[in-house]
CSV table of N, CA and C and ligand atoms in Angstrom, one decimal:
chain,number,residue,atom,x,y,z
O,160,UNK,N,-5.9,-19.9,7.6
O,160,UNK,CA,-5.4,-18.4,8.0
O,160,UNK,C,-5.0,-17.9,6.5
O,161,UNK,N,-4.9,-17.0,6.4
O,161,UNK,CA,-4.0,-16.8,5.0
O,161,UNK,C,-2.5,-16.3,5.3
O,162,UNK,N,-2.0,-16.3,3.8
O,162,UNK,CA,-0.8,-16.5,3.9
O,162,UNK,C,0.1,-15.7,4.1
O,163,UNK,N,-0.1,-14.0,3.9
O,163,UNK,CA,0.5,-13.0,4.1
O,163,UNK,C,0.0,-12.2,4.9
O,164,UNK,N,0.6,-11.2,5.6
O,164,UNK,CA,-0.1,-10.1,6.7
O,164,UNK,C,-1.1,-9.7,5.8
O,165,UNK,N,-0.6,-9.2,4.8
O,165,UNK,CA,-1.9,-8.4,4.1
O,165,UNK,C,-3.0,-9.2,3.8
O,166,UNK,N,-3.0,-10.2,3.2
O,166,UNK,CA,-4.6,-11.1,3.2
O,166,UNK,C,-5.3,-11.2,4.4
O,167,UNK,N,-4.4,-11.3,6.0
O,167,UNK,CA,-5.1,-11.2,6.8
O,167,UNK,C,-5.7,-10.0,7.0
O,168,UNK,N,-4.9,-8.8,7.3
O,168,UNK,CA,-5.7,-8.0,7.4
O,168,UNK,C,-6.6,-7.7,6.2
O,169,UNK,N,-6.7,-7.9,4.9
O,169,UNK,CA,-7.8,-7.7,3.9
O,169,UNK,C,-9.1,-8.8,4.4
O,170,UNK,N,-8.8,-10.3,4.8
O,170,UNK,CA,-9.5,-10.5,5.4
O,170,UNK,C,-10.2,-10.5,7.1
O,171,UNK,N,-9.8,-9.3,7.7
O,171,UNK,CA,-10.5,-8.9,8.7
O,171,UNK,C,-9.5,-9.8,9.9
O,172,UNK,N,-8.5,-10.7,9.7
O,172,UNK,CA,-7.6,-11.8,10.7
O,172,UNK,C,-7.2,-10.4,11.7
O,173,UNK,N,-6.6,-9.6,11.0
O,173,UNK,CA,-6.0,-8.9,11.8
O,173,UNK,C,-6.2,-6.9,11.8
O,174,UNK,N,-6.3,-6.8,13.0
O,174,UNK,CA,-6.5,-5.5,13.1
O,174,UNK,C,-5.5,-4.6,12.2
O,175,UNK,N,-6.0,-3.3,11.3
O,175,UNK,CA,-5.4,-2.1,10.6
O,175,UNK,C,-6.5,-0.7,11.2
O,176,UNK,N,-5.6,-0.1,10.6
O,176,UNK,CA,-7.0,1.5,10.8
O,176,UNK,C,-6.9,2.0,9.3
O,177,UNK,N,-7.8,0.9,8.8
O,177,UNK,CA,-8.6,1.4,7.4
O,177,UNK,C,-8.8,2.6,7.1
O,178,UNK,N,-8.5,3.2,6.0
O,178,UNK,CA,-8.6,4.6,5.5
O,178,UNK,C,-9.5,5.1,4.4
O,179,UNK,N,-9.2,4.0,3.6
O,179,UNK,CA,-10.1,3.4,2.4
O,179,UNK,C,-10.5,2.5,1.8
O,180,UNK,N,-11.7,1.9,0.9
O,180,UNK,CA,-11.7,1.0,0.7
O,180,UNK,C,-12.6,0.5,-1.1
O,181,UNK,N,-12.1,0.0,-1.5
O,181,UNK,CA,-13.2,-0.4,-3.0
O,181,UNK,C,-13.1,-1.6,-3.0
O,182,UNK,N,-13.7,-2.2,-4.4
O,182,UNK,CA,-14.2,-3.4,-4.4
O,182,UNK,C,-13.0,-3.9,-4.7
O,183,UNK,N,-11.9,-3.6,-5.2
O,183,UNK,CA,-11.1,-4.4,-5.8
O,183,UNK,C,-9.5,-4.1,-4.6
O,184,UNK,N,-9.5,-3.2,-3.9
O,184,UNK,CA,-8.7,-2.5,-3.3
O,184,UNK,C,-8.6,-2.1,-1.5
O,185,UNK,N,-7.9,-1.9,-0.3
O,185,UNK,CA,-8.3,-1.9,0.9
O,185,UNK,C,-6.5,-1.0,1.3
O,186,UNK,N,-6.6,0.2,1.8
O,186,UNK,CA,-5.8,1.5,2.1
O,186,UNK,C,-6.0,1.2,4.1
O,187,UNK,N,-4.6,1.2,4.3
O,187,UNK,CA,-4.6,1.6,6.0
O,187,UNK,C,-3.2,2.2,5.9
O,188,UNK,N,-3.4,2.5,7.5
O,188,UNK,CA,-2.5,3.2,7.8
O,188,UNK,C,-1.1,2.2,8.2
O,189,UNK,N,0.3,2.9,7.6
O,189,UNK,CA,1.6,1.5,8.3
O,189,UNK,C,1.7,2.1,9.5
O,190,UNK,N,2.3,0.8,10.0
O,190,UNK,CA,2.1,0.8,11.4
O,190,UNK,C,3.4,1.2,11.6
O,191,UNK,N,4.3,1.8,11.3
O,191,UNK,CA,5.5,2.5,11.2
O,191,UNK,C,6.0,3.3,10.4
O,192,UNK,N,5.0,4.3,10.8
O,192,UNK,CA,5.4,5.6,9.5
O,192,UNK,C,6.3,6.5,9.5
O,193,UNK,N,6.8,6.5,8.4
O,193,UNK,CA,8.0,7.4,7.8
O,193,UNK,C,7.4,9.1,7.1
O,194,UNK,N,6.2,9.7,7.4
O,194,UNK,CA,5.7,10.8,6.9
O,194,UNK,C,4.2,10.8,7.7
O,195,UNK,N,3.8,12.1,8.0
O,195,UNK,CA,2.9,12.3,8.9
O,195,UNK,C,1.5,11.5,7.9
O,196,UNK,N,1.7,11.3,6.8
O,196,UNK,CA,0.4,10.5,6.1
O,196,UNK,C,1.9,9.7,5.6
O,197,UNK,N,1.6,8.3,5.9
O,197,UNK,CA,1.9,6.6,5.4
O,197,UNK,C,0.9,6.0,5.5
O,198,UNK,N,0.6,5.6,4.3
O,198,UNK,CA,-0.9,4.6,4.3
O,198,UNK,C,0.1,3.7,3.1
O,199,UNK,N,-0.6,2.6,3.0
O,199,UNK,CA,0.1,1.6,2.1
O,199,UNK,C,-1.5,1.2,1.4
O,200,UNK,N,-1.6,1.1,0.4
O,200,UNK,CA,-2.7,0.6,-0.5
O,200,UNK,C,-2.5,-1.0,-1.6
O,201,UNK,N,-3.1,-1.8,-0.6
O,201,UNK,CA,-3.0,-3.2,-1.4
O,201,UNK,C,-4.1,-3.6,-2.3
O,202,UNK,N,-3.7,-4.3,-3.3
O,202,UNK,CA,-5.1,-4.8,-4.3
O,202,UNK,C,-5.5,-6.4,-3.2
O,203,UNK,N,-6.8,-6.5,-3.2
O,203,UNK,CA,-7.7,-7.6,-2.6
O,203,UNK,C,-7.0,-9.4,-3.2
O,204,UNK,N,-6.8,-8.7,-4.5
O,204,UNK,CA,-5.9,-9.9,-5.3
O,204,UNK,C,-4.4,-9.9,-4.4
O,205,UNK,N,-3.8,-10.9,-4.6
O,205,UNK,CA,-2.2,-10.8,-4.1
O,205,UNK,C,-1.4,-11.4,-5.1
O,206,UNK,N,-0.8,-9.9,-5.4
O,206,UNK,CA,0.5,-10.3,-6.9
O,206,UNK,C,1.8,-10.4,-5.5
O,207,UNK,N,2.5,-10.7,-5.8
O,207,UNK,CA,4.1,-10.3,-5.2
O,207,UNK,C,4.8,-9.0,-5.0
O,208,UNK,N,4.6,-8.5,-6.4
O,208,UNK,CA,5.1,-7.0,-6.9
O,208,UNK,C,4.8,-6.3,-7.9
O,209,UNK,N,4.5,-4.7,-7.9
O,209,UNK,CA,3.9,-4.4,-8.3
O,209,UNK,C,4.4,-5.0,-10.1
O,210,UNK,N,5.8,-5.3,-10.8
O,210,UNK,CA,6.0,-5.8,-12.1
O,210,UNK,C,5.0,-7.2,-11.8
O,211,UNK,N,4.9,-8.1,-11.4
O,211,UNK,CA,3.5,-9.3,-11.7
O,211,UNK,C,2.2,-8.5,-12.2
O,212,UNK,N,1.9,-7.6,-10.9
O,212,UNK,CA,0.2,-7.0,-10.5
O,212,UNK,C,0.5,-6.6,-12.3
O,213,UNK,N,1.4,-5.6,-12.6
O,213,UNK,CA,1.1,-4.9,-14.2
O,213,UNK,C,1.2,-5.7,-14.9
O,214,UNK,N,2.2,-7.2,-15.4
O,214,UNK,CA,2.1,-8.0,-16.2
O,214,UNK,C,0.7,-8.8,-16.4
O,215,UNK,N,0.0,-9.2,-15.1
O,215,UNK,CA,-1.2,-9.7,-14.8
O,215,UNK,C,-2.5,-9.3,-15.2
O,216,UNK,N,-2.4,-8.2,-14.4
O,216,UNK,CA,-3.8,-7.4,-14.3
O,216,UNK,C,-3.4,-5.9,-14.6
O,217,UNK,N,-3.3,-5.2,-15.5
O,217,UNK,CA,-3.1,-3.8,-15.9
O,217,UNK,C,-4.4,-2.4,-14.9
O,218,UNK,N,-5.9,-3.5,-14.9
O,218,UNK,CA,-6.4,-2.3,-14.7
O,218,UNK,C,-6.5,-2.9,-12.9
O,219,UNK,N,-6.3,-3.6,-12.4
O,219,UNK,CA,-6.0,-3.5,-10.6
O,219,UNK,C,-4.9,-3.0,-10.5
O,220,UNK,N,-3.7,-2.7,-11.4
O,220,UNK,CA,-3.0,-1.7,-11.1
O,220,UNK,C,-3.3,-0.6,-11.2
O,221,UNK,N,-4.4,0.0,-11.8
O,221,UNK,CA,-5.0,1.4,-12.1
O,221,UNK,C,-5.7,1.7,-11.0
O,222,UNK,N,-6.7,0.3,-10.5
O,222,UNK,CA,-7.6,0.7,-9.6
O,222,UNK,C,-6.4,1.0,-8.0
O,223,UNK,N,-5.2,0.1,-8.1
O,223,UNK,CA,-4.3,0.9,-7.0
O,223,UNK,C,-3.9,2.2,-7.1
O,224,UNK,N,-3.9,2.3,-8.3
O,224,UNK,CA,-3.3,4.3,-8.1
O,224,UNK,C,-3.9,5.3,-7.8
O,225,UNK,N,-5.8,4.6,-8.2
O,225,UNK,CA,-6.6,5.7,-8.3
O,225,UNK,C,-7.0,5.7,-6.8
O,226,UNK,N,-6.8,4.8,-6.3
O,226,UNK,CA,-7.0,4.5,-4.6
O,226,UNK,C,-5.6,5.1,-3.5
O,227,UNK,N,-4.8,5.4,-4.7
O,227,UNK,CA,-3.2,6.5,-3.8
O,227,UNK,C,-4.0,7.5,-4.1
O,228,UNK,N,-4.4,8.1,-5.0
O,228,UNK,CA,-4.6,9.2,-5.3
O,228,UNK,C,-6.0,9.8,-4.7
O,229,UNK,N,-7.0,9.1,-4.2
O,229,UNK,CA,-8.2,9.2,-3.9
O,229,UNK,C,-6.9,8.9,-2.0
O,230,UNK,N,-6.5,8.7,-1.7
O,230,UNK,CA,-6.2,8.3,-0.1
O,230,UNK,C,-5.5,9.7,0.1
O,231,UNK,N,-4.3,10.4,-0.9
O,231,UNK,CA,-3.8,11.7,-1.1
O,231,UNK,C,-5.5,12.7,-0.3
O,232,UNK,N,-6.2,12.6,-1.3
O,232,UNK,CA,-7.2,13.9,-1.3
O,232,UNK,C,-7.9,13.7,-0.3
O,233,UNK,N,-8.4,12.4,0.7
O,233,UNK,CA,-8.4,12.4,2.2
O,233,UNK,C,-7.7,12.5,3.2
O,234,UNK,N,-6.4,12.8,2.6
O,234,UNK,CA,-5.6,13.3,4.0
O,234,UNK,C,-5.0,14.4,3.6
O,235,UNK,N,-5.7,15.4,2.5
O,235,UNK,CA,-5.2,16.6,2.4
O,235,UNK,C,-3.7,17.0,1.9
O,236,UNK,N,-3.3,15.9,1.3
O,236,UNK,CA,-2.1,16.2,0.6
O,236,UNK,C,-2.0,16.2,-0.8
O,237,UNK,N,-2.5,16.1,-1.6
O,237,UNK,CA,-3.0,16.1,-2.9
O,237,UNK,C,-2.7,17.3,-3.6
O,238,UNK,N,-2.9,18.7,-3.0
O,238,UNK,CA,-2.4,19.6,-3.6
O,238,UNK,C,-1.3,20.5,-3.4
O,239,UNK,N,-0.4,19.7,-2.1
O,239,UNK,CA,0.7,20.5,-1.6
O,239,UNK,C,1.8,19.1,-2.6
O,240,UNK,N,1.3,18.1,-2.1
O,240,UNK,CA,1.9,16.9,-3.0
O,240,UNK,C,2.8,16.0,-2.2
O,241,UNK,N,2.7,14.4,-3.2
O,241,UNK,CA,2.8,13.7,-1.9
O,241,UNK,C,3.3,12.2,-2.9
O,242,UNK,N,4.5,11.3,-2.4
O,242,UNK,CA,4.9,10.3,-3.0
O,242,UNK,C,4.5,8.7,-3.1
O,243,UNK,N,4.3,8.2,-4.2
O,243,UNK,CA,3.9,6.8,-4.2
O,243,UNK,C,5.1,5.9,-4.6
O,244,UNK,N,5.3,4.7,-3.8
O,244,UNK,CA,6.4,4.2,-3.9
O,244,UNK,C,6.0,2.6,-3.6
O,245,UNK,N,6.7,1.7,-4.7
O,245,UNK,CA,6.7,0.4,-4.5
O,245,UNK,C,7.7,-0.4,-4.2
O,246,UNK,N,8.1,-0.8,-3.1
O,246,UNK,CA,9.2,-1.5,-3.1
O,246,UNK,C,9.1,-2.7,-3.5
O,247,UNK,N,10.3,-2.8,-4.5
O,247,UNK,CA,9.9,-4.5,-5.6
O,247,UNK,C,11.2,-5.2,-5.4
O,248,UNK,N,11.6,-6.5,-4.1
O,248,UNK,CA,12.5,-7.6,-4.1
O,248,UNK,C,13.3,-6.6,-2.8
O,249,UNK,N,13.9,-7.8,-2.4
O,249,UNK,CA,14.9,-7.0,-0.9
O,249,UNK,C,15.9,-6.0,-1.2
O,250,UNK,N,16.3,-5.6,-2.2
O,250,UNK,CA,17.4,-4.6,-2.4
O,250,UNK,C,16.8,-3.6,-2.0
O,251,UNK,N,15.5,-3.2,-2.1
O,251,UNK,CA,14.9,-2.4,-1.7
O,251,UNK,C,13.7,-2.0,-1.0
O,252,UNK,N,14.2,-3.3,-0.2
O,252,UNK,CA,13.7,-3.5,1.4
O,252,UNK,C,12.5,-3.6,1.3
O,253,UNK,N,11.7,-4.4,0.2
O,253,UNK,CA,10.8,-5.2,0.5
O,253,UNK,C,10.6,-6.2,1.3
O,254,UNK,N,9.4,-6.0,2.6
O,254,UNK,CA,9.1,-6.8,3.2
O,254,UNK,C,8.2,-7.7,3.2
O,255,UNK,N,6.9,-7.6,2.4
O,255,UNK,CA,5.7,-8.2,2.7
O,255,UNK,C,5.6,-8.1,1.2
O,256,UNK,N,5.2,-9.5,0.8
O,256,UNK,CA,5.4,-10.1,-0.9
O,256,UNK,C,3.7,-10.3,-0.8
O,257,UNK,N,3.1,-9.3,-0.5
O,257,UNK,CA,1.9,-9.0,-1.4
O,257,UNK,C,1.6,-7.3,-1.7
O,258,UNK,N,2.2,-7.2,-3.3
O,258,UNK,CA,2.0,-6.0,-3.6
O,258,UNK,C,1.4,-4.9,-3.1
O,259,UNK,N,2.0,-3.6,-2.4
O,259,UNK,CA,1.5,-2.5,-2.0
O,259,UNK,C,2.3,-1.2,-2.2
O,260,UNK,N,1.1,-0.1,-2.5
O,260,UNK,CA,1.8,1.1,-2.9
O,260,UNK,C,2.1,1.8,-1.5
O,261,UNK,N,3.3,2.7,-1.2
O,261,UNK,CA,3.2,3.3,0.0
O,261,UNK,C,2.5,4.8,-0.4
O,262,UNK,N,1.8,5.7,0.2
O,262,UNK,CA,1.3,6.8,0.3
O,262,UNK,C,2.1,7.9,1.1
O,263,UNK,N,2.7,8.2,1.0
O,263,UNK,CA,3.9,9.4,1.9
O,263,UNK,C,3.4,10.7,1.9
O,264,UNK,N,3.0,11.6,2.8
O,264,UNK,CA,2.9,13.1,2.5
O,264,UNK,C,2.8,13.5,3.8
O,265,UNK,N,2.5,15.3,3.1
O,265,UNK,CA,2.0,15.7,4.8
O,265,UNK,C,3.9,16.8,5.3
O,266,UNK,N,3.9,17.2,4.1
O,266,UNK,CA,5.3,18.0,4.4
O,266,UNK,C,6.7,17.9,3.5
O,267,UNK,N,7.4,18.7,3.2
O,267,UNK,CA,8.5,18.3,2.5
O,267,UNK,C,9.0,16.6,2.7
O,268,UNK,N,9.6,16.0,1.9
O,268,UNK,CA,9.7,14.7,2.2
O,268,UNK,C,11.2,14.1,1.5
O,269,UNK,N,11.8,13.7,3.0
O,269,UNK,CA,13.4,14.0,2.9
O,269,UNK,C,13.5,12.3,2.4
O,270,UNK,N,14.5,12.1,2.1
O,270,UNK,CA,15.2,10.4,1.7
O,270,UNK,C,14.3,9.5,2.8
O,271,UNK,N,14.5,9.5,4.1
O,271,UNK,CA,13.8,8.7,4.7
O,271,UNK,C,12.3,8.5,4.8
O,272,UNK,N,11.4,9.5,3.8
O,272,UNK,CA,10.5,9.5,3.5
O,272,UNK,C,10.4,8.0,2.2
O,273,UNK,N,10.5,6.9,2.2
O,273,UNK,CA,10.9,6.4,0.8
O,273,UNK,C,10.2,5.2,1.2
O,274,UNK,N,9.2,4.8,1.9
O,274,UNK,CA,8.2,3.5,2.4
O,274,UNK,C,9.0,2.3,2.4
S,964,AMP,P1,7.9,-2.7,2.6
S,964,AMP,O1,9.0,-2.7,3.2
S,964,AMP,O2,7.5,-1.9,1.3
S,964,AMP,O3,7.3,-4.3,2.2
S,964,AMP,O4,6.6,-2.1,3.5
S,964,AMP,C1,6.0,-3.6,4.2
S,964,AMP,C2,5.4,-2.2,5.0
S,964,AMP,O5,4.5,-2.8,6.1
S,964,AMP,C3,6.3,-2.0,6.1
S,964,AMP,O6,6.5,0.0,5.7
S,964,AMP,C4,5.7,-1.9,7.7
S,964,AMP,O7,5.7,-0.9,8.8
S,964,AMP,C5,4.4,-2.0,7.0
S,964,AMP,N1,3.7,-2.9,8.4
S,964,AMP,C6,4.1,-4.0,9.3
S,964,AMP,N2,3.4,-4.6,9.4
S,964,AMP,C7,2.0,-3.7,9.5
S,964,AMP,C8,1.0,-3.8,9.9
S,964,AMP,N3,0.2,-4.9,11.0
S,964,AMP,N4,-0.5,-3.0,9.6
S,964,AMP,C9,0.4,-1.9,9.2
S,964,AMP,N5,1.8,-1.7,8.2
S,964,AMP,C10,2.5,-2.9,8.2
């Protein structure tokens, strides 16, 4: 079995509502959405957080951000605005230690739409 929940989703060992995929990234809906659009974007290679990803592979971080922008387009929120959030560490509320971008949008975003 894969190590983290998101590796299990990438490996199709557990189901997810996948909205977009590239060679290096996967985007799927958050199971507990905090905005009408709430999609998670993960790199297929595991890093614990965005700092580790940025240091190890800036190109892969760019892939994650480009996938986030593509998801915003597909979800119809790119023009009116959306939020991209990387919770990093316990105090930020990170619960899954496989780096992921929260893409939040679909109406004015309040403080609850923090990913
Ligand atoms: P974070 O708290 O930033 O680590 O984000 C983890 C996110 O993963 C939370 O927003 C959860 O709602 C979400 N999540 C947990 N389990 C699943 C799942 N099986 N499929 C999709 N999203 C999930």
